[in-house]
PDB file of C-alpha atoms in Angstrom:
ATOM      1  CA  MET A   1       0.000   0.000   0.000  1.00  0.00           C
ATOM      2  CA  ALA A   2       2.828   2.368   0.897  1.00  0.00           C
ATOM      3  CA  SER A   3       4.542   1.624  -2.410  1.00  0.00           C
ATOM      4  CA  THR A   4       1.335   2.351  -4.351  1.00  0.00           C
ATOM      5  CA  THR A   5       0.833   5.629  -2.488  1.00  0.00           C
ATOM      6  CA  ARG A   6       4.412   6.649  -3.193  1.00  0.00           C
ATOM      7  CA  GLN A   7       4.032   5.838  -6.888  1.00  0.00           C
ATOM      8  CA  ALA A   8       0.767   7.789  -7.105  1.00  0.00           C
ATOM      9  CA  THR A   9       2.372  10.769  -5.359  1.00  0.00           C
ATOM     10  CA  LEU A  10       5.363  10.764  -7.689  1.00  0.00           C
ATOM     11  CA  LEU A  11       3.052  10.454 -10.700  1.00  0.00           C
ATOM     12  CA  LEU A  12       1.009  13.421  -9.466  1.00  0.00           C
ATOM     13  CA  LEU A  13       4.140  15.520  -8.974  1.00  0.00           C
ATOM     14  CA  LEU A  14       5.342  14.589 -12.457  1.00  0.00           C
ATOM     15  CA  THR A  15       1.961  15.576 -13.902  1.00  0.00           C
ATOM     16  CA  LEU A  16       2.137  18.959 -12.176  1.00  0.00           C
ATOM     17  CA  GLN A  17       5.671  19.491 -13.429  1.00  0.00           C
ATOM     18  CA  VAL A  18       4.686  18.701 -17.017  1.00  0.00           C
ATOM     19  CA  GLY A  19       1.726  21.079 -16.816  1.00  0.00           C
ATOM     20  CA  VAL A  20       3.521  23.976 -15.144  1.00  0.00           C
ATOM     21  CA  GLN A  21       6.816  23.761 -17.060  1.00  0.00           C
ATOM     22  CA  PRO A  22       5.740  25.467 -20.322  1.00  0.00           C
ATOM     23  CA  VAL A  23       3.931  28.204 -18.381  1.00  0.00           C
ATOM     24  CA  LEU A  24       7.040  29.009 -16.347  1.00  0.00           C
ATOM     25  CA  MET A  25       9.311  28.745 -19.385  1.00  0.00           C
ATOM     26  CA  GLY A  26       7.120  31.121 -21.376  1.00  0.00           C
ATOM     27  CA  TRP A  27       6.926  33.536 -18.442  1.00  0.00           C
ATOM     28  CA  TYR A  28      10.636  33.996 -17.879  1.00  0.00           C
ATOM     29  CA  ALA A  29      11.417  33.707 -21.597  1.00  0.00           C
ATOM     30  CA  SER A  30       9.523  36.966 -22.114  1.00  0.00           C
ATOM     31  CA  GLU A  31      11.944  38.697 -19.718  1.00  0.00           C
ATOM     32  CA  ALA A  32      15.243  36.921 -20.453  1.00  0.00           C
ATOM     33  CA  ARG A  33      15.532  37.218 -24.225  1.00  0.00           C
ATOM     34  CA  ASP A  34      18.898  35.475 -24.558  1.00  0.00           C
ATOM     35  CA  VAL A  35      18.253  31.760 -25.115  1.00  0.00           C
ATOM     36  CA  ARG A  36      21.813  30.883 -24.120  1.00  0.00           C
ATOM     37  CA  LEU A  37      21.413  32.685 -20.813  1.00  0.00           C
ATOM     38  CA  ARG A  38      18.164  30.873 -20.025  1.00  0.00           C
ATOM     39  CA  VAL A  39      19.658  27.484 -20.824  1.00  0.00           C
ATOM     40  CA  GLY A  40      22.740  28.357 -18.778  1.00  0.00           C
ATOM     41  CA  VAL A  41      20.603  29.112 -15.721  1.00  0.00           C
ATOM     42  CA  VAL A  42      18.818  25.773 -16.134  1.00  0.00           C
ATOM     43  CA  GLU A  43      22.142  23.923 -16.360  1.00  0.00           C
ATOM     44  CA  LEU A  44      23.384  25.700 -13.230  1.00  0.00           C
ATOM     45  CA  LEU A  45      20.262  24.692 -11.301  1.00  0.00           C
ATOM     46  CA  LYS A  46      20.655  21.090 -12.472  1.00  0.00           C
ATOM     47  CA  LEU A  47      24.240  21.145 -11.224  1.00  0.00           C
ATOM     48  CA  LEU A  48      23.215  22.424  -7.791  1.00  0.00           C
ATOM     49  CA  LEU A  49      20.350  19.940  -7.483  1.00  0.00           C
ATOM     50  CA  ALA A  50      22.664  17.045  -8.393  1.00  0.00           C
ATOM     51  CA  LEU A  51      25.273  18.130  -5.846  1.00  0.00           C
ATOM     52  CA  VAL A  52      22.744  18.064  -2.979  1.00  0.00           C
ATOM     53  CA  PRO A  53      22.119  14.272  -2.941  1.00  0.00           C
ATOM     54  CA  LEU A  54      25.793  13.634  -3.658  1.00  0.00           C
ATOM     55  CA  SER A  55      26.790  15.725  -0.650  1.00  0.00           C
ATOM     56  CA  CYS A  56      24.188  14.083   1.588  1.00  0.00           C
ATOM     57  CA  SER A  57      25.074  10.514   0.585  1.00  0.00           C
ATOM     58  CA  ARG A  58      27.576   8.412   2.471  1.00  0.00           C
ATOM     59  CA  GLY A  59      29.941   5.661   1.384  1.00  0.00           C
ATOM     60  CA  GLU A  60      30.588   4.964  -2.283  1.00  0.00           C
ATOM     61  CA  ALA A  61      27.632   7.114  -3.364  1.00  0.00           C
ATOM     62  CA  GLY A  62      29.004  10.189  -1.570  1.00  0.00           C
ATOM     63  CA  LEU A  63      30.599  13.163  -3.280  1.00  0.00           C
ATOM     64  CA  LEU A  64      34.118  12.584  -1.920  1.00  0.00           C
ATOM     65  CA  ALA A  65      34.108   8.920  -2.915  1.00  0.00           C
ATOM     66  CA  GLN A  66      32.841   9.780  -6.384  1.00  0.00           C
ATOM     67  CA  LEU A  67      35.537  12.427  -6.852  1.00  0.00           C
ATOM     68  CA  LYS A  68      38.255  10.005  -5.743  1.00  0.00           C
ATOM     69  CA  GLY A  69      37.106   7.407  -8.240  1.00  0.00           C
ATOM     70  CA  TRP A  70      36.463   9.897 -11.018  1.00  0.00           C
ATOM     71  CA  ARG A  71      38.339   9.336 -14.286  1.00  0.00           C
ATOM     72  CA  LEU A  72      38.483  11.912 -17.074  1.00  0.00           C
ATOM     73  CA  ARG A  73      38.570   9.310 -19.834  1.00  0.00           C
ATOM     74  CA  ALA A  74      35.477   7.526 -18.541  1.00  0.00           C
ATOM     75  CA  ALA A  75      33.652  10.816 -18.054  1.00  0.00           C
ATOM     76  CA  LEU A  76      34.417  12.020 -21.569  1.00  0.00           C
ATOM     77  CA  ALA A  77      33.429   8.701 -23.112  1.00  0.00           C
ATOM     78  CA  THR A  78      30.144   8.718 -21.203  1.00  0.00           C
ATOM     79  CA  THR A  79      28.899  12.287 -21.224  1.00  0.00           C
ATOM     80  CA  VAL A  80      30.432  14.429 -23.991  1.00  0.00           C
ATOM     81  CA  LEU A  81      28.019  13.445 -26.767  1.00  0.00           C
ATOM     82  CA  PRO A  82      24.894  13.486 -24.545  1.00  0.00           C
ATOM     83  CA  ALA A  83      25.934  16.870 -23.106  1.00  0.00           C
ATOM     84  CA  LEU A  84      26.195  18.420 -26.568  1.00  0.00           C
ATOM     85  CA  ILE A  85      22.854  16.890 -27.546  1.00  0.00           C
ATOM     86  CA  TYR A  86      21.198  18.209 -24.388  1.00  0.00           C
ATOM     87  CA  VAL A  87      22.509  21.725 -25.020  1.00  0.00           C
ATOM     88  CA  LEU A  88      21.064  21.735 -28.539  1.00  0.00           C
ATOM     89  CA  GLN A  89      17.807  20.242 -27.256  1.00  0.00           C
ATOM     90  CA  ASN A  90      17.484  22.908 -24.562  1.00  0.00           C
ATOM     91  CA  LEU A  91      18.215  25.709 -27.014  1.00  0.00           C
ATOM     92  CA  LEU A  92      15.489  24.396 -29.327  1.00  0.00           C
ATOM     93  CA  ASN A  93      12.997  24.000 -26.480  1.00  0.00           C
ATOM     94  CA  HIS A  94      13.591  27.496 -25.139  1.00  0.00           C
ATOM     95  CA  ALA A  95      13.184  28.942 -28.619  1.00  0.00           C
ATOM     96  CA  ALA A  96      10.001  26.930 -29.274  1.00  0.00           C
ATOM     97  CA  VAL A  97       8.240  27.769 -26.012  1.00  0.00           C
ATOM     98  CA  VAL A  98       8.157  31.462 -26.935  1.00  0.00           C
ATOM     99  CA  THR A  99       6.011  30.871 -30.029  1.00  0.00           C
ATOM    100  CA  LEU A 100       3.826  27.942 -28.895  1.00  0.00           C
ATOM    101  CA  ASP A 101       0.995  27.797 -26.402  1.00  0.00           C
ATOM    102  CA  GLY A 102       1.419  25.533 -23.381  1.00  0.00           C
ATOM    103  CA  VAL A 103      -0.788  22.681 -24.633  1.00  0.00           C
ATOM    104  CA  THR A 104       0.864  22.459 -28.055  1.00  0.00           C
ATOM    105  CA  PHE A 105       4.351  22.616 -26.577  1.00  0.00           C
ATOM    106  CA  ASN A 106       3.529  19.932 -24.016  1.00  0.00           C
ATOM    107  CA  VAL A 107       2.043  17.502 -26.532  1.00  0.00           C
ATOM    108  CA  LEU A 108       4.956  17.891 -28.936  1.00  0.00           C
ATOM    109  CA  ASN A 109       7.498  17.777 -26.129  1.00  0.00           C
ATOM    110  CA  GLN A 110       6.029  14.562 -24.734  1.00  0.00           C
ATOM    111  CA  THR A 111       6.569  12.781 -28.056  1.00  0.00           C
ATOM    112  CA  LYS A 112      10.064  12.237 -26.668  1.00  0.00           C
ATOM    113  CA  ILE A 113       8.490   9.257 -24.877  1.00  0.00           C
ATOM    114  CA  ILE A 114       7.788   7.661 -28.258  1.00  0.00           C
ATOM    115  CA  TRP A 115      11.319   8.260 -29.490  1.00  0.00           C
ATOM    116  CA  THR A 116      12.766   7.067 -26.188  1.00  0.00           C
ATOM    117  CA  ALA A 117      10.844   3.788 -26.456  1.00  0.00           C
ATOM    118  CA  LEU A 118      12.136   3.302 -30.002  1.00  0.00           C
ATOM    119  CA  LEU A 119      15.743   4.167 -29.164  1.00  0.00           C
ATOM    120  CA  VAL A 120      15.757   2.092 -25.984  1.00  0.00           C
ATOM    121  CA  TYR A 121      14.640  -0.855 -28.093  1.00  0.00           C
ATOM    122  CA  LEU A 122      17.310  -0.209 -30.730  1.00  0.00           C
ATOM    123  CA  LEU A 123      20.175   0.551 -28.319  1.00  0.00           C
ATOM    124  CA  LEU A 124      19.302  -1.647 -25.338  1.00  0.00           C
ATOM    125  CA  GLY A 125      16.953  -4.229 -26.827  1.00  0.00           C
ATOM    126  CA  LYS A 126      14.242  -3.492 -24.261  1.00  0.00           C
ATOM    127  CA  HIS A 127      10.678  -4.233 -25.415  1.00  0.00           C
ATOM    128  CA  GLN A 128       7.538  -2.366 -24.371  1.00  0.00           C
ATOM    129  CA  SER A 129       4.446  -4.045 -22.943  1.00  0.00           C
ATOM    130  CA  PRO A 130       1.147  -4.042 -24.920  1.00  0.00           C
ATOM    131  CA  LEU A 131      -0.296  -1.437 -22.546  1.00  0.00           C
ATOM    132  CA  GLN A 132       2.745   0.770 -23.017  1.00  0.00           C
ATOM    133  CA  MET A 133       2.448   0.404 -26.786  1.00  0.00           C
ATOM    134  CA  LEU A 134      -1.195   1.497 -26.577  1.00  0.00           C
ATOM    135  CA  ALA A 135      -0.240   4.581 -24.558  1.00  0.00           C
ATOM    136  CA  LEU A 136       2.517   5.448 -27.036  1.00  0.00           C
ATOM    137  CA  GLY A 137       0.057   5.107 -29.915  1.00  0.00           C
ATOM    138  CA  MET A 138      -2.412   7.465 -28.224  1.00  0.00           C
ATOM    139  CA  LEU A 139       0.356  10.014 -27.669  1.00  0.00           C
ATOM    140  CA  CYS A 140       1.377   9.772 -31.316  1.00  0.00           C
ATOM    141  CA  ILE A 141      -2.224  10.351 -32.441  1.00  0.00           C
ATOM    142  CA  ALA A 142      -2.504  13.386 -30.148  1.00  0.00           C
ATOM    143  CA  ALA A 143       0.646  14.910 -31.636  1.00  0.00           C
ATOM    144  CA  VAL A 144      -0.589  14.347 -35.197  1.00  0.00           C
ATOM    145  CA  LEU A 145      -4.000  15.860 -34.427  1.00  0.00           C
ATOM    146  CA  MET A 146      -2.417  18.859 -32.723  1.00  0.00           C
ATOM    147  CA  THR A 147      -0.148  19.569 -35.683  1.00  0.00           C
ATOM    148  CA  SER A 148      -2.789  18.990 -38.363  1.00  0.00           C
ATOM    149  CA  SER A 149      -5.347  21.212 -36.609  1.00  0.00           C
ATOM    150  CA  SER A 150      -2.834  24.050 -36.516  1.00  0.00           C
ATOM    151  CA  VAL A 151      -2.193  23.640 -40.250  1.00  0.00           C
ATOM    152  CA  GLU A 152      -5.928  23.761 -41.047  1.00  0.00           C
ATOM    153  CA  THR A 153      -6.371  26.889 -38.931  1.00  0.00           C
ATOM    154  CA  ALA A 154      -3.508  28.613 -40.724  1.00  0.00           C
ATOM    155  CA  GLU A 155      -5.021  27.871 -44.138  1.00  0.00           C
ATOM    156  CA  GLU A 156      -8.265  29.599 -43.138  1.00  0.00           C
ATOM    157  CA  GLN A 157      -6.607  32.817 -41.979  1.00  0.00           C
ATOM    158  CA  GLY A 158      -5.368  35.865 -43.849  1.00  0.00           C
ATOM    159  CA  ALA A 159      -1.886  36.658 -45.077  1.00  0.00           C
ATOM    160  CA  GLU A 160      -1.092  38.934 -42.138  1.00  0.00           C
ATOM    161  CA  VAL A 161      -1.829  36.215 -39.607  1.00  0.00           C
ATOM    162  CA  LYS A 162       0.046  33.617 -41.659  1.00  0.00           C
ATOM    163  CA  ALA A 163       3.272  35.475 -40.943  1.00  0.00           C
ATOM    164  CA  ASN A 164       2.787  34.674 -37.268  1.00  0.00           C
ATOM    165  CA  ASP A 165       1.792  31.121 -38.152  1.00  0.00           C
ATOM    166  CA  ALA A 166       5.162  30.641 -39.841  1.00  0.00           C
ATOM    167  CA  ALA A 167       6.800  31.315 -36.482  1.00  0.00           C
ATOM    168  CA  VAL A 168       4.420  28.838 -34.822  1.00  0.00           C
ATOM    169  CA  PHE A 169       5.283  26.131 -37.353  1.00  0.00           C
ATOM    170  CA  THR A 170       8.968  26.810 -36.772  1.00  0.00           C
ATOM    171  CA  GLY A 171       8.345  26.397 -33.049  1.00  0.00           C
ATOM    172  CA  MET A 172       6.594  23.079 -33.705  1.00  0.00           C
ATOM    173  CA  TYR A 173       9.538  21.747 -35.681  1.00  0.00           C
ATOM    174  CA  GLN A 174      11.917  22.959 -32.986  1.00  0.00           C
ATOM    175  CA  ALA A 175       9.879  21.206 -30.287  1.00  0.00           C
ATOM    176  CA  LEU A 176       9.686  17.965 -32.287  1.00  0.00           C
ATOM    177  CA  LEU A 177      13.411  17.977 -33.035  1.00  0.00           C
ATOM    178  CA  ALA A 178      14.132  18.727 -29.375  1.00  0.00           C
ATOM    179  CA  ALA A 179      11.987  15.733 -28.389  1.00  0.00           C
ATOM    180  CA  VAL A 180      14.019  13.438 -30.655  1.00  0.00           C
ATOM    181  CA  LEU A 181      17.302  14.808 -29.294  1.00  0.00           C
ATOM    182  CA  SER A 182      16.091  14.428 -25.707  1.00  0.00           C
ATOM    183  CA  ALA A 183      15.232  10.789 -26.351  1.00  0.00           C
ATOM    184  CA  LEU A 184      18.597  10.150 -28.001  1.00  0.00           C
ATOM    185  CA  ALA A 185      20.591  11.721 -25.171  1.00  0.00           C
ATOM    186  CA  GLY A 186      18.513   9.945 -22.528  1.00  0.00           C
ATOM    187  CA  SER A 187      18.992   6.581 -24.231  1.00  0.00           C
ATOM    188  CA  LEU A 188      22.748   7.101 -24.457  1.00  0.00           C
ATOM    189  CA  ILE A 189      22.886   7.990 -20.766  1.00  0.00           C
ATOM    190  CA  GLN A 190      20.771   4.960 -19.861  1.00  0.00           C
ATOM    191  CA  ARG A 191      23.136   2.706 -21.768  1.00  0.00           C
ATOM    192  CA  ALA A 192      26.110   4.282 -20.003  1.00  0.00           C
ATOM    193  CA  LEU A 193      24.473   3.771 -16.604  1.00  0.00           C
ATOM    194  CA  GLN A 194      23.929   0.094 -17.351  1.00  0.00           C
ATOM    195  CA  ARG A 195      27.315  -0.640 -18.902  1.00  0.00           C
ATOM    196  CA  GLU A 196      29.593   1.575 -16.844  1.00  0.00           C
ATOM    197  CA  LYS A 197      27.658   1.284 -13.551  1.00  0.00           C
ATOM    198  CA  ARG A 198      28.191   4.986 -12.911  1.00  0.00           C
ATOM    199  CA  ASN A 199      26.442   7.195 -10.372  1.00  0.00           C
ATOM    200  CA  GLN A 200      23.502   9.003 -11.987  1.00  0.00           C
ATOM    201  CA  TYR A 201      24.019  12.185  -9.964  1.00  0.00           C
ATOM    202  CA  MET A 202      27.685  12.323 -10.929  1.00  0.00           C
ATOM    203  CA  ILE A 203      26.706  11.984 -14.576  1.00  0.00           C
ATOM    204  CA  THR A 204      24.260  14.870 -14.119  1.00  0.00           C
ATOM    205  CA  VAL A 205      27.086  16.987 -12.679  1.00  0.00           C
ATOM    206  CA  GLU A 206      29.282  16.169 -15.665  1.00  0.00           C
ATOM    207  CA  LEU A 207      26.471  16.931 -18.113  1.00  0.00           C
ATOM    208  CA  SER A 208      25.808  20.295 -16.474  1.00  0.00           C
ATOM    209  CA  VAL A 209      29.477  21.304 -16.397  1.00  0.00           C
ATOM    210  CA  LEU A 210      29.980  20.321 -20.029  1.00  0.00           C
ATOM    211  CA  GLY A 211      26.753  22.085 -20.943  1.00  0.00           C
ATOM    212  CA  GLU A 212      27.864  25.301 -19.265  1.00  0.00           C
ATOM    213  CA  ALA A 213      31.254  25.077 -20.984  1.00  0.00           C
ATOM    214  CA  THR A 214      29.561  24.600 -24.358  1.00  0.00           C
ATOM    215  CA  LEU A 215      27.284  27.589 -23.774  1.00  0.00           C
ATOM    216  CA  MET A 216      30.212  29.784 -22.746  1.00  0.00           C
ATOM    217  CA  LEU A 217      32.119  28.770 -25.878  1.00  0.00           C
ATOM    218  CA  LEU A 218      29.037  29.471 -27.984  1.00  0.00           C
ATOM    219  CA  ALA A 219      28.662  32.878 -26.345  1.00  0.00           C
ATOM    220  CA  LEU A 220      32.289  33.765 -27.055  1.00  0.00           C
ATOM    221  CA  VAL A 221      31.952  32.717 -30.684  1.00  0.00           C
ATOM    222  CA  GLN A 222      28.734  34.714 -31.113  1.00  0.00           C
ATOM    223  CA  GLY A 223      30.113  37.853 -29.472  1.00  0.00           C
ATOM    224  CA  GLY A 224      29.391  37.668 -25.753  1.00  0.00           C
ATOM    225  CA  LEU A 225      26.815  36.172 -23.437  1.00  0.00           C
ATOM    226  CA  MET A 226      25.223  39.447 -22.361  1.00  0.00           C
ATOM    227  CA  SER A 227      25.416  41.344 -25.654  1.00  0.00           C
ATOM    228  CA  ALA A 228      22.083  42.677 -26.861  1.00  0.00           C
ATOM    229  CA  PRO A 229      21.379  42.558 -30.611  1.00  0.00           C
ATOM    230  CA  ASP A 230      19.516  45.279 -32.488  1.00  0.00           C
ATOM    231  CA  ASN A 231      16.503  43.011 -32.895  1.00  0.00           C
ATOM    232  CA  SER A 232      15.594  41.649 -29.481  1.00  0.00           C
ATOM    233  CA  ASP A 233      13.546  38.835 -31.005  1.00  0.00           C
ATOM    234  CA  SER A 234      16.449  37.408 -32.962  1.00  0.00           C
ATOM    235  CA  GLN A 235      17.859  35.507 -30.029  1.00  0.00           C
ATOM    236  CA  ASP A 236      14.658  33.532 -29.644  1.00  0.00           C
ATOM    237  CA  SER A 237      15.049  32.012 -33.087  1.00  0.00           C
ATOM    238  CA  MET A 238      17.248  29.063 -33.792  1.00  0.00           C
TER     239      MET A 238
END
């Protein structure tokens, strides 16, 4: 009974997170126009949240033990590619959330579950149950209906509104591509966790550090993290 209650509580919290996430992202995206800066803040928060359980753990799972056993070669082999994928995925998501409403963004973003199931099968050979396949099919149908309804609405509107619809379609493609990238990175990390037997929080720390380094390099190449372009909307496009 306790296990069922715990599972239901975690499922409820996950549901709330999925529902609130696009609202919060859209809210602070309207204030912080630089996509790189927004993604950098998210990576920093992930780093801090991963360090908390590491610091509180004892024994082999503790922070000191993990640092003593840490190897650069193993870390690079495990996390470099997923870190780069996650950075691109986050940039796409933060650009898409500005142009999409919360429902559309959520439905398209959750298609990452479909891609994760496919990639987990291809990379790890793990099959899905019939009930899971049914749920994935329903999610796929919802994504198709959401996209097709937006296309039909755009065809019925005037030329002036279609200019805004072009931005919405771009946001849809960004969200869909981000979902695929999220599934790919997650599958690679899952394979690393199974094969290398590494601590998941330590991997999160590595991903966040590499992500921040990538964003800083990107900022230097593009002319500075805090520089403001002439067109303030240009940084929200990818």
